[in-house]
Short mmCIF file of N, CA and C and ligand atoms in Angstrom, two decimals:
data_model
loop_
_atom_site.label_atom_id
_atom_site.label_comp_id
_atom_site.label_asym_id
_atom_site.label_seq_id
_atom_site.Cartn_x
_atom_site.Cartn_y
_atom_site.Cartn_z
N UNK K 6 6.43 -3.70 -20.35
CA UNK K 6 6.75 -4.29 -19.03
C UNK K 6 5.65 -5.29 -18.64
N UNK K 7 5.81 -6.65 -18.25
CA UNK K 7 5.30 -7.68 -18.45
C UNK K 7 5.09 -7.58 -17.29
N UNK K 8 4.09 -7.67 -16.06
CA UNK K 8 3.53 -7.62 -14.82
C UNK K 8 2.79 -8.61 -14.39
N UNK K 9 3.08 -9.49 -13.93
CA UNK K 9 2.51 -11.02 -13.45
C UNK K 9 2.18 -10.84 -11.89
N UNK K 10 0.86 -11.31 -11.25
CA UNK K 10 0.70 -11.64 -9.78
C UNK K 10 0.30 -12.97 -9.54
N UNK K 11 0.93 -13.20 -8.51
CA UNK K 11 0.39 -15.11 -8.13
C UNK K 11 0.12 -14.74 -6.75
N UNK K 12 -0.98 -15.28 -6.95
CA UNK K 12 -1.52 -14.63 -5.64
C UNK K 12 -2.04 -15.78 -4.94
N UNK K 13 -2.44 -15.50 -3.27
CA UNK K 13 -2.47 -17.24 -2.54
C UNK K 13 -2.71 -16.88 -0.89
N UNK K 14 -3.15 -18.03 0.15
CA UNK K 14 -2.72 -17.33 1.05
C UNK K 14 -1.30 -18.04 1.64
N UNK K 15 -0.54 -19.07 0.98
CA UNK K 15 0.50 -19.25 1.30
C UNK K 15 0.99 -19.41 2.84
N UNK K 16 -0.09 -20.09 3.12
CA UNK K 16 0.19 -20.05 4.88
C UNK K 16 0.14 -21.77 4.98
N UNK K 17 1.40 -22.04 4.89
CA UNK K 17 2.87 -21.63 4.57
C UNK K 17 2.75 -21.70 3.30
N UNK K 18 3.82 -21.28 3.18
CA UNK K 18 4.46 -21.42 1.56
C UNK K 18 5.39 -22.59 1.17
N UNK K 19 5.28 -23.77 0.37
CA UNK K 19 5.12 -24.88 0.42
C UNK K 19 6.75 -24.87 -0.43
N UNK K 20 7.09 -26.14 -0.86
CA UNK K 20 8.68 -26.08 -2.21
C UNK K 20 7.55 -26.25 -3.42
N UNK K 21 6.27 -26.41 -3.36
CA UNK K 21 5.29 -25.98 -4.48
C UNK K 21 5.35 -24.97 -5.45
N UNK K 22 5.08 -24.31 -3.89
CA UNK K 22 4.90 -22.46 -4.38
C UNK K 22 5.77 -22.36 -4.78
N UNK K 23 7.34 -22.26 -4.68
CA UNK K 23 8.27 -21.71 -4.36
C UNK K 23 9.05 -22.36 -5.71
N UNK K 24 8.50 -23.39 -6.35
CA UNK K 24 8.47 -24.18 -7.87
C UNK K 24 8.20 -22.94 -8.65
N UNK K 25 6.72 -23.15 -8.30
CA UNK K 25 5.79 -21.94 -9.42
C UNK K 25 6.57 -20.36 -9.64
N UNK K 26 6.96 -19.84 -8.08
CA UNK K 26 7.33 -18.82 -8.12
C UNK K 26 8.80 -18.50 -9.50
N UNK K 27 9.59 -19.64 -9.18
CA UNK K 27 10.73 -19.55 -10.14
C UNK K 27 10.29 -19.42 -11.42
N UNK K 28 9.61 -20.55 -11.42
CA UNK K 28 9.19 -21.00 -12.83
C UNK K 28 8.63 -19.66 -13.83
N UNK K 29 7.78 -18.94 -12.99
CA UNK K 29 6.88 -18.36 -13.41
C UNK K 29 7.56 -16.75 -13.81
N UNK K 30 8.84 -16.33 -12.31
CA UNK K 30 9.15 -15.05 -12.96
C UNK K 30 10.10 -15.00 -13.66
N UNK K 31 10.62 -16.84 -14.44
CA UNK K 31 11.17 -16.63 -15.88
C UNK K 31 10.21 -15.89 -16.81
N UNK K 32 8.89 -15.73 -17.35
CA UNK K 32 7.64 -15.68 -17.73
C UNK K 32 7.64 -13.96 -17.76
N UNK K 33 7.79 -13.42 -17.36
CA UNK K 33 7.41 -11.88 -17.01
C UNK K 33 8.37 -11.35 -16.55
N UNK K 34 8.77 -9.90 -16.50
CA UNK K 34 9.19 -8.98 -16.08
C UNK K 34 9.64 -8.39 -14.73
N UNK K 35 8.04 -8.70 -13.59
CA UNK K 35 8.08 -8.42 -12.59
C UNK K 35 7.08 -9.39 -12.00
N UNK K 36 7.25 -10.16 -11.08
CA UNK K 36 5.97 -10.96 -10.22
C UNK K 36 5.95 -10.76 -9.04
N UNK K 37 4.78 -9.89 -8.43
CA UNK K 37 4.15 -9.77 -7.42
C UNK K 37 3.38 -11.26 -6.59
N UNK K 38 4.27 -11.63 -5.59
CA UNK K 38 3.58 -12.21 -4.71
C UNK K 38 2.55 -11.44 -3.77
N UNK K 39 1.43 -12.29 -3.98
CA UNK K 39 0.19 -11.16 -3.40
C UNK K 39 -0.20 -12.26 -2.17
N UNK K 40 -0.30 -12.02 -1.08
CA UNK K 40 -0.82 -12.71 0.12
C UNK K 40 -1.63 -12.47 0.74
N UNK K 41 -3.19 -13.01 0.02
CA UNK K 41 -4.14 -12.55 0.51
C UNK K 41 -4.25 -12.16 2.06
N UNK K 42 -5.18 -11.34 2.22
CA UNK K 42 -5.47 -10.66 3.82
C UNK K 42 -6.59 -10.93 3.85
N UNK K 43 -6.86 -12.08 4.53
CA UNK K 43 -8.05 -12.71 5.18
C UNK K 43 -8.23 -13.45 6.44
N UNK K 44 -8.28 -12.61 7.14
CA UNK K 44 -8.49 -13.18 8.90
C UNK K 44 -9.43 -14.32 8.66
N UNK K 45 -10.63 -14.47 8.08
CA UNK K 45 -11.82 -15.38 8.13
C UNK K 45 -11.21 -16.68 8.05
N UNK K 46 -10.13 -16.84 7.88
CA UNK K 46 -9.67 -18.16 7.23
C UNK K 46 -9.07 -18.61 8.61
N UNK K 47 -8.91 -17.82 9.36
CA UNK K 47 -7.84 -18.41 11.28
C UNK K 47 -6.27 -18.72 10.57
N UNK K 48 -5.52 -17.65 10.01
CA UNK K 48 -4.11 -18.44 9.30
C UNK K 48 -3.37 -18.67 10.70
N UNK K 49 -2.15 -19.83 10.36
CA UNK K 49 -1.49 -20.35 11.37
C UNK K 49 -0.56 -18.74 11.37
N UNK K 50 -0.09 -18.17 10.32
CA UNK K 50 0.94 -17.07 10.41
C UNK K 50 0.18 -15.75 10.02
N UNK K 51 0.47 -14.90 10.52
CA UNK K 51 0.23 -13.57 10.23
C UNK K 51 0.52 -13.36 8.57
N UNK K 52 -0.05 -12.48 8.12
CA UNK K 52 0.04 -11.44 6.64
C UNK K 52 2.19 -11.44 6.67
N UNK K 53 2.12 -10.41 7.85
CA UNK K 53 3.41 -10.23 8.03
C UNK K 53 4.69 -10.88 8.24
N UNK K 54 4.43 -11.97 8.99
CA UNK K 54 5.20 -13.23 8.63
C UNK K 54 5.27 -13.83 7.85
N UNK K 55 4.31 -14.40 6.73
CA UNK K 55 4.26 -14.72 5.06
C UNK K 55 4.85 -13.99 4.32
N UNK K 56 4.44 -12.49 4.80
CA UNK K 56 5.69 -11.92 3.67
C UNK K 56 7.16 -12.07 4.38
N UNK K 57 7.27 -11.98 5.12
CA UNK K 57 9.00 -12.24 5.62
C UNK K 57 9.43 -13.38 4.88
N UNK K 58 8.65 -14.61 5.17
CA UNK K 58 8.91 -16.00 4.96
C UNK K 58 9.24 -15.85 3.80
N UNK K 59 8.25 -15.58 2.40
CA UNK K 59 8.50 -15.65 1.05
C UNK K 59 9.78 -14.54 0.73
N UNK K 60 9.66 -13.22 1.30
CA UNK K 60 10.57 -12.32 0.74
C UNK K 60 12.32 -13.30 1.12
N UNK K 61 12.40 -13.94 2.34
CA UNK K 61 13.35 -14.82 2.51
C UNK K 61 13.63 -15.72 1.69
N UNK K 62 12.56 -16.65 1.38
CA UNK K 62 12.59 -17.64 0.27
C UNK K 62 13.32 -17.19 -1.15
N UNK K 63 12.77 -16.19 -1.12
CA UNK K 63 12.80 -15.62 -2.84
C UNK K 63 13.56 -14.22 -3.18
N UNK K 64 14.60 -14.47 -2.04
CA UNK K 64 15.46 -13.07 -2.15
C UNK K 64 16.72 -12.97 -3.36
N UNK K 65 16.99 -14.52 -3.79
CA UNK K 65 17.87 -15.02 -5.10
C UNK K 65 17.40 -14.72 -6.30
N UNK K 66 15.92 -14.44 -6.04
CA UNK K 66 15.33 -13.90 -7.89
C UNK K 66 15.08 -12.94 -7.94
N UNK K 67 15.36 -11.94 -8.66
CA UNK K 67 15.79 -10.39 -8.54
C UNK K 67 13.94 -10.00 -8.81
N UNK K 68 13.41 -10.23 -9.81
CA UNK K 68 12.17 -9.54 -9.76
C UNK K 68 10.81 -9.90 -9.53
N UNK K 69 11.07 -10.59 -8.31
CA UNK K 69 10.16 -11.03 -7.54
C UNK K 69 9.65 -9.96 -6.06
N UNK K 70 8.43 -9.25 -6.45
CA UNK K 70 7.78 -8.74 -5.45
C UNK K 70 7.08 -8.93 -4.19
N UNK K 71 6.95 -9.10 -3.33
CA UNK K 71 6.03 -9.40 -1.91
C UNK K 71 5.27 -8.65 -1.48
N UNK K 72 3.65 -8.69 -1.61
CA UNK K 72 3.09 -8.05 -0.74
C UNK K 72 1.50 -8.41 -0.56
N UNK K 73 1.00 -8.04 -0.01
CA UNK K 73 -0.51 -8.17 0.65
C UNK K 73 -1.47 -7.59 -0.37
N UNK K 74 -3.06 -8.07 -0.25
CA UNK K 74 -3.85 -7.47 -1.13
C UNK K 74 -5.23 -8.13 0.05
N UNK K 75 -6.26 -7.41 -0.30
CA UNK K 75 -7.56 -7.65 0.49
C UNK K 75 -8.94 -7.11 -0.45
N UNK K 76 -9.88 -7.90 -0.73
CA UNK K 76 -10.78 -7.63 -1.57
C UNK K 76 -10.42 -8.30 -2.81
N UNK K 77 -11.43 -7.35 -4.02
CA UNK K 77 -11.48 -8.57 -5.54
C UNK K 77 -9.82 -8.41 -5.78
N UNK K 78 -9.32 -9.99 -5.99
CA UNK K 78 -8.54 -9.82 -6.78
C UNK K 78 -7.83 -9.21 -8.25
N UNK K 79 -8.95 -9.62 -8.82
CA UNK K 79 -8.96 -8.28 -10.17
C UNK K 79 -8.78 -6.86 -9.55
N UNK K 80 -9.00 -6.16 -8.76
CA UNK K 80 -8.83 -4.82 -8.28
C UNK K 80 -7.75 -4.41 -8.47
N UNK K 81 -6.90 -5.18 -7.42
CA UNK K 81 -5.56 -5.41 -6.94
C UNK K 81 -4.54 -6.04 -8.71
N UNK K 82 -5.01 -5.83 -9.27
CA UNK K 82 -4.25 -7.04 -10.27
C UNK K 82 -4.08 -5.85 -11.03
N UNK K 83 -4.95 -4.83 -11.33
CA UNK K 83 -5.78 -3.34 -12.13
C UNK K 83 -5.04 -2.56 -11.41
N UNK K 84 -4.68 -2.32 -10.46
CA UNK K 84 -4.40 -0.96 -9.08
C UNK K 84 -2.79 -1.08 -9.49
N UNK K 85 -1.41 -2.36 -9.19
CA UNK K 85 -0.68 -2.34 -9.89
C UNK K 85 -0.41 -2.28 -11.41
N UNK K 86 -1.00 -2.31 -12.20
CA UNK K 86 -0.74 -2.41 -13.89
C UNK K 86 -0.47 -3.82 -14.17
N UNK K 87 -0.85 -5.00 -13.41
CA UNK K 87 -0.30 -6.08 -14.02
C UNK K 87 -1.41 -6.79 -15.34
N UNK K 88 -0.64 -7.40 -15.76
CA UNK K 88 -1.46 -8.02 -16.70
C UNK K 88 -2.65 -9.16 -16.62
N UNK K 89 -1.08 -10.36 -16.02
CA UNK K 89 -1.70 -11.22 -15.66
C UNK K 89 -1.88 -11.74 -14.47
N UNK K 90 -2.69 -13.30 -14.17
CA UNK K 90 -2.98 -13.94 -12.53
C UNK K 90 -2.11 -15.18 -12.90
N UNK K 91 -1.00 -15.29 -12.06
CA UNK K 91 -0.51 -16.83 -12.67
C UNK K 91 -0.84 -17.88 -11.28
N UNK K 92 -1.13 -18.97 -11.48
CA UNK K 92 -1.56 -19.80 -10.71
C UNK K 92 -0.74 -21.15 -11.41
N UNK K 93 -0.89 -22.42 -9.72
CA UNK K 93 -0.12 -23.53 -10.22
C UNK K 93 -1.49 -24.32 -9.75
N UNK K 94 -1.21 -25.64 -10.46
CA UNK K 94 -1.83 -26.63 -10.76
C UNK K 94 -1.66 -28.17 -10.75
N UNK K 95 -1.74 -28.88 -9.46
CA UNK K 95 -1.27 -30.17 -8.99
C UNK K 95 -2.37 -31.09 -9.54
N UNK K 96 -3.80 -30.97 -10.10
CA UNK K 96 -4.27 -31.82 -10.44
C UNK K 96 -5.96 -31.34 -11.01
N UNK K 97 -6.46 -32.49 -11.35
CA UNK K 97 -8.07 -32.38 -12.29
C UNK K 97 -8.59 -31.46 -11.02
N UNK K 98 -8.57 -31.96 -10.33
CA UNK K 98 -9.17 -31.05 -8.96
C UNK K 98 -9.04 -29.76 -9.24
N UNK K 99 -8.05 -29.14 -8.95
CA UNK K 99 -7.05 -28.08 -8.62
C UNK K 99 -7.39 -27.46 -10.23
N UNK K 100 -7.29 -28.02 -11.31
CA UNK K 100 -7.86 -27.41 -12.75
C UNK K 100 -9.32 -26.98 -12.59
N UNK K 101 -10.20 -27.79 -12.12
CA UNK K 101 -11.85 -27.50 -12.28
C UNK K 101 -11.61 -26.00 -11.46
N UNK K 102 -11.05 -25.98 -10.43
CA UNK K 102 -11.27 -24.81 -9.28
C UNK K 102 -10.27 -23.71 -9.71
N UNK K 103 -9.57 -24.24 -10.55
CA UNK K 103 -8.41 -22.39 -11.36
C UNK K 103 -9.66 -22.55 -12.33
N UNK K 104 -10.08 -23.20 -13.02
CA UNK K 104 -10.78 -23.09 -14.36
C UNK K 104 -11.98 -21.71 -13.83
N UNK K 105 -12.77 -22.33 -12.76
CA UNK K 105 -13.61 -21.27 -12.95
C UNK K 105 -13.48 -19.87 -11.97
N UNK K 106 -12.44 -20.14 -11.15
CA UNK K 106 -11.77 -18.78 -11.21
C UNK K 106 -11.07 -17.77 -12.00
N UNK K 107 -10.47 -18.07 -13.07
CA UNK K 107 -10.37 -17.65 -14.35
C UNK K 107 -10.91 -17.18 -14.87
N UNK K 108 -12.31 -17.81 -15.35
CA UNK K 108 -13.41 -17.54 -15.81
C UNK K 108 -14.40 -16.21 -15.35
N UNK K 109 -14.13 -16.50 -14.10
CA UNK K 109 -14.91 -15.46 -13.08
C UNK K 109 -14.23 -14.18 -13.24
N UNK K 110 -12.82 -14.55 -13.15
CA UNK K 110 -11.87 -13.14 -13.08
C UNK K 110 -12.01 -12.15 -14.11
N UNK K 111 -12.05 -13.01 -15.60
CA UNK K 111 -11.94 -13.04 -17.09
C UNK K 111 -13.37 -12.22 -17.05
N UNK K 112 -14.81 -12.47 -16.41
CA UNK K 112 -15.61 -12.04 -16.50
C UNK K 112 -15.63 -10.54 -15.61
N UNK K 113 -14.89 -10.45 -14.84
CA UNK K 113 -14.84 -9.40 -14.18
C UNK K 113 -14.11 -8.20 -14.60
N UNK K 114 -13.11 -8.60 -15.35
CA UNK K 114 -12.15 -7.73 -16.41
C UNK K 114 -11.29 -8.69 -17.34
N UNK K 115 -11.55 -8.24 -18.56
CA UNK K 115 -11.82 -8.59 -19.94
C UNK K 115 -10.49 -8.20 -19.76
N UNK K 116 -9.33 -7.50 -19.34
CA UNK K 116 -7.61 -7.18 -19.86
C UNK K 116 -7.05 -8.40 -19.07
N UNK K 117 -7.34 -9.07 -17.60
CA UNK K 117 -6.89 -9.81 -17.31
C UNK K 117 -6.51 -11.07 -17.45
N UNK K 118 -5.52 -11.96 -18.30
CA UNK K 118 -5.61 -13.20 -18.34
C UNK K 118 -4.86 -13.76 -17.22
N UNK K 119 -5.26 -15.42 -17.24
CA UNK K 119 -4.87 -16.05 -16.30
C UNK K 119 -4.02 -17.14 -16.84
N UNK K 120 -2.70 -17.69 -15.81
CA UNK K 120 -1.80 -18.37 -17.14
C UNK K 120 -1.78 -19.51 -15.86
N UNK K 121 -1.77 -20.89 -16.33
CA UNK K 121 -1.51 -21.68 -15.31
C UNK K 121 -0.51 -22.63 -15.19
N UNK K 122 0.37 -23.19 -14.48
CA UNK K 122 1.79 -24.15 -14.81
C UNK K 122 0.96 -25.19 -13.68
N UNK K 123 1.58 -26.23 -14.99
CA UNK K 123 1.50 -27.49 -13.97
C UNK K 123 2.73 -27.66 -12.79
N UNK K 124 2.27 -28.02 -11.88
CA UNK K 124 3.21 -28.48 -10.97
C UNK K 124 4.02 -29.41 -11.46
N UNK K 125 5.05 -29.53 -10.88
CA UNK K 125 6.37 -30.48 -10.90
C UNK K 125 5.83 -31.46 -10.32
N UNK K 126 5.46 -33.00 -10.96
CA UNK K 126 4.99 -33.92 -10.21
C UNK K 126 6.07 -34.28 -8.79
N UNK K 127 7.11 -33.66 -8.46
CA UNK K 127 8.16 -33.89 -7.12
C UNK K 127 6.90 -33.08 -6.55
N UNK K 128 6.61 -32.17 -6.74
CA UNK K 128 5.99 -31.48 -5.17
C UNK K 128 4.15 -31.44 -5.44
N UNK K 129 3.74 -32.10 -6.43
CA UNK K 129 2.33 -33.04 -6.82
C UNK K 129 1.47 -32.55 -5.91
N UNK K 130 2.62 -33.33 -4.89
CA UNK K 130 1.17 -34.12 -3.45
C UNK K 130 1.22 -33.09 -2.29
N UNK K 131 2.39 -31.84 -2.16
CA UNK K 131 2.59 -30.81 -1.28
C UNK K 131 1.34 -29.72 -1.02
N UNK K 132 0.47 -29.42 -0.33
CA UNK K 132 -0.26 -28.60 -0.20
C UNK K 132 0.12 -27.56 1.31
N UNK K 133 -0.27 -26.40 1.31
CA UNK K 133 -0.33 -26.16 2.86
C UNK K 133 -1.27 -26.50 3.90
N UNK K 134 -1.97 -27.36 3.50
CA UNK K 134 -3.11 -27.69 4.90
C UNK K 134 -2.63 -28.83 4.78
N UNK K 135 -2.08 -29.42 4.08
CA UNK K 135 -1.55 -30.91 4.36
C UNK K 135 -0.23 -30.78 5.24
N UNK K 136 0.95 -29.80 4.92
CA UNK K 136 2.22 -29.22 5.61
C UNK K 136 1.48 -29.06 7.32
N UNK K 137 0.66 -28.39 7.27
CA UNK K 137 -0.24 -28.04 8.56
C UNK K 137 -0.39 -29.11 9.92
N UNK K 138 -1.03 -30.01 8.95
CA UNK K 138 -1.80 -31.57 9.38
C UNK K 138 -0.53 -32.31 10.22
N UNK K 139 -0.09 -32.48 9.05
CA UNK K 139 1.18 -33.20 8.95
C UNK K 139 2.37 -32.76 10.29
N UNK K 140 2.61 -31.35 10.34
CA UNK K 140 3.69 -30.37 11.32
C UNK K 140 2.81 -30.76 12.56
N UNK K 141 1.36 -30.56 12.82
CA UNK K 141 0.66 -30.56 13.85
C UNK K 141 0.68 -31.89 14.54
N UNK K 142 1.12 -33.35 13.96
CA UNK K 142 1.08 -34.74 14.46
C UNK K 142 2.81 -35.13 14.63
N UNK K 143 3.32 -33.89 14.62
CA UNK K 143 4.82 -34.13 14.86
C UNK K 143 5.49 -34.94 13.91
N UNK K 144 4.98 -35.12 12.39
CA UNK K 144 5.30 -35.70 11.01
C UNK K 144 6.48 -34.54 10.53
N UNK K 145 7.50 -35.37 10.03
CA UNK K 145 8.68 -34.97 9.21
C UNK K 145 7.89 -33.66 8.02
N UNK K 146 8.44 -32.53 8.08
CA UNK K 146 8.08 -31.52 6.84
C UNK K 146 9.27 -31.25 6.11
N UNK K 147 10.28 -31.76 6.22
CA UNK K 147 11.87 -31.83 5.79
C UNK K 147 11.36 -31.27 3.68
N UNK K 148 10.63 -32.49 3.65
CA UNK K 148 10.38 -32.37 1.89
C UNK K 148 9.43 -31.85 1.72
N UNK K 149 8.48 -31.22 2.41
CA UNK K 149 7.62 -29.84 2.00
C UNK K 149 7.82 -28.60 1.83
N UNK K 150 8.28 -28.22 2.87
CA UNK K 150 8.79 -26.47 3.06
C UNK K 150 10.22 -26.13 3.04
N UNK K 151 10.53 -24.68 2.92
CA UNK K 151 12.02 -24.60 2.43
C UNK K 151 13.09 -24.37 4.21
N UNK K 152 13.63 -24.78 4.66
CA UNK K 152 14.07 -25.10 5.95
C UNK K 152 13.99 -24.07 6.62
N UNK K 153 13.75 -22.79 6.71
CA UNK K 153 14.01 -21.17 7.07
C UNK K 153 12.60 -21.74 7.56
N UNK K 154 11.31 -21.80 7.08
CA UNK K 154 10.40 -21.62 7.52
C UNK K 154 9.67 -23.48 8.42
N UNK K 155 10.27 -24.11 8.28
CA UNK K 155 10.31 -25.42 9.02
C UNK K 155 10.36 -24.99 10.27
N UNK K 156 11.76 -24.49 10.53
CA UNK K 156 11.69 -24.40 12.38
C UNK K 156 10.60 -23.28 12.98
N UNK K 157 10.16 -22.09 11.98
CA UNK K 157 8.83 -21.54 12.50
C UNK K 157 7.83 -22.35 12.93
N UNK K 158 7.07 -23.15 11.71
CA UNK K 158 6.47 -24.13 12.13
C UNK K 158 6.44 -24.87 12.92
N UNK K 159 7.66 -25.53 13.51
CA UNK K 159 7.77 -26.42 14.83
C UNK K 159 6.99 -25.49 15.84
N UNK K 160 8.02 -24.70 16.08
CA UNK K 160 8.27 -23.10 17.48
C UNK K 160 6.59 -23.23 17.27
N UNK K 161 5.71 -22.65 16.38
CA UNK K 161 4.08 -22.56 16.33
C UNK K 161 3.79 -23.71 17.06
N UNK K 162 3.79 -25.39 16.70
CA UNK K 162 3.69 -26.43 17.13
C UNK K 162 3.67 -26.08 18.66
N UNK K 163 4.86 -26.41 18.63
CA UNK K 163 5.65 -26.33 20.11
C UNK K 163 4.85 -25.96 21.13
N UNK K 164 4.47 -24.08 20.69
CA UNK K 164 3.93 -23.50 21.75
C UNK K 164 2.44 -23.83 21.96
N UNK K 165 2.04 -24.15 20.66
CA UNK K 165 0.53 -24.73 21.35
C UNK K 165 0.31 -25.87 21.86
N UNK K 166 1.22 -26.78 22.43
CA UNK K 166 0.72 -27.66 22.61
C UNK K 166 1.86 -28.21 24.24
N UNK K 167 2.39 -26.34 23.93
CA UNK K 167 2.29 -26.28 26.38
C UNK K 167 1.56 -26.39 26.80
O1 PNS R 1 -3.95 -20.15 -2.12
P1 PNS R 1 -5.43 -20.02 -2.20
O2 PNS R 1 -6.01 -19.87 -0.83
O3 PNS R 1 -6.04 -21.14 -2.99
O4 PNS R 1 -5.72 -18.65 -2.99
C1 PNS R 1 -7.01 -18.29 -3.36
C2 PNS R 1 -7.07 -16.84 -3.88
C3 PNS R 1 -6.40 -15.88 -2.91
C4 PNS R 1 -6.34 -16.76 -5.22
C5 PNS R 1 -8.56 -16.48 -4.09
O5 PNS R 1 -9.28 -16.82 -2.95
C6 PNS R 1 -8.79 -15.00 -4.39
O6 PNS R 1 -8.47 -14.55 -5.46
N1 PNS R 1 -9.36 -14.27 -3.40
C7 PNS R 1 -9.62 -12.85 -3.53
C8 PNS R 1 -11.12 -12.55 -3.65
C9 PNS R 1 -11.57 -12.65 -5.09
O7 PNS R 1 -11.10 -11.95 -5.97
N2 PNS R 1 -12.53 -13.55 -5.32
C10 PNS R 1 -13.07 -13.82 -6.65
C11 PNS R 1 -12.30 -14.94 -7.30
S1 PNS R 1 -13.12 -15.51 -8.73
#
């Protein structure tokens, strides 16, 4: 049983992610979406709303998992039985910074590999702090995010800026 986690804080969850996610639980057995739990970061959405959002997104691919994790990722990767960390990859940037997370992980436990897919140059340039930026100046997110979670984003907009 082939056990894959892609893990992120997905705040939001971009048509990026949501690329990788397909792509990836052709690849494995079972893939755990893991959404990191990290207040330090100020997310626009709760833990709990990310998982709604994605479990919504990704309710058409049968073995796709949703859930939260807090602390080393390797822990969490060890605690389910999964194998691997799959991560996506929009550019040299985005390679240097999986590269030595990998590395780090790889050094932290020797069973874990890390597998990485390039992005679909269509969603290249999609990030979530750019979706963020972008939603926050009243800019079109039509071709970033998957429409379920668009009108959240507004409603967030909206209310901060009674
Ligand atoms: O989507 P992000 O924010 O780029 O995801 C980063 C994430 C969650 C994969 C990374 O920050 C992480 O793994 N955090 C957990 C803490 C950890 O294990 N740190 C050591 C990584 S080498």
């Amino acid at each position: 049983m082939r056990i894959w986690v892609y893990p992120g804080s997905f705040d939001p969850l971009t048509l990026g992610h949501e690329d990788i996610i397909s792509r990836g639980a052709k690849l494995c057995d079972t893939l755990h979406i893991a959404v990191l739990n990290n207040d330090a970061k100020s997310p626009m959405f709760s833990v709990a709303e990310r998982i709604d959002f994605i479990t919504e997104c990704t309710k058409d691919i049968p073995n796709v998992v949703v859930s939260s994790f807090d602390g080393l990722l390797v822990t969490y990767v060890k605690n389910i039985n999964a194998s691997a960390i799959l991560r996506g990859i929009r550019s040299n940037n985005d390679f240097e910074y999986e590269h030595s997370m990998a590395q780090l992980n790889k050094k932290l436990d020797s069973n874990i590999e890390t597998t990485l897919i390039c992005a679909n140059p269509i969603y290249q340039c999609i990030s979530s702090s750019r979706v963020k930026e972008i939603a926050a100046l009243g800019g079109d997110i039509e071709e970033l995010v998957n429409k379920s979670i668009q009108k959240k984003i507004k409603k967030y907009f909206n209310r901060r800026t009674k």
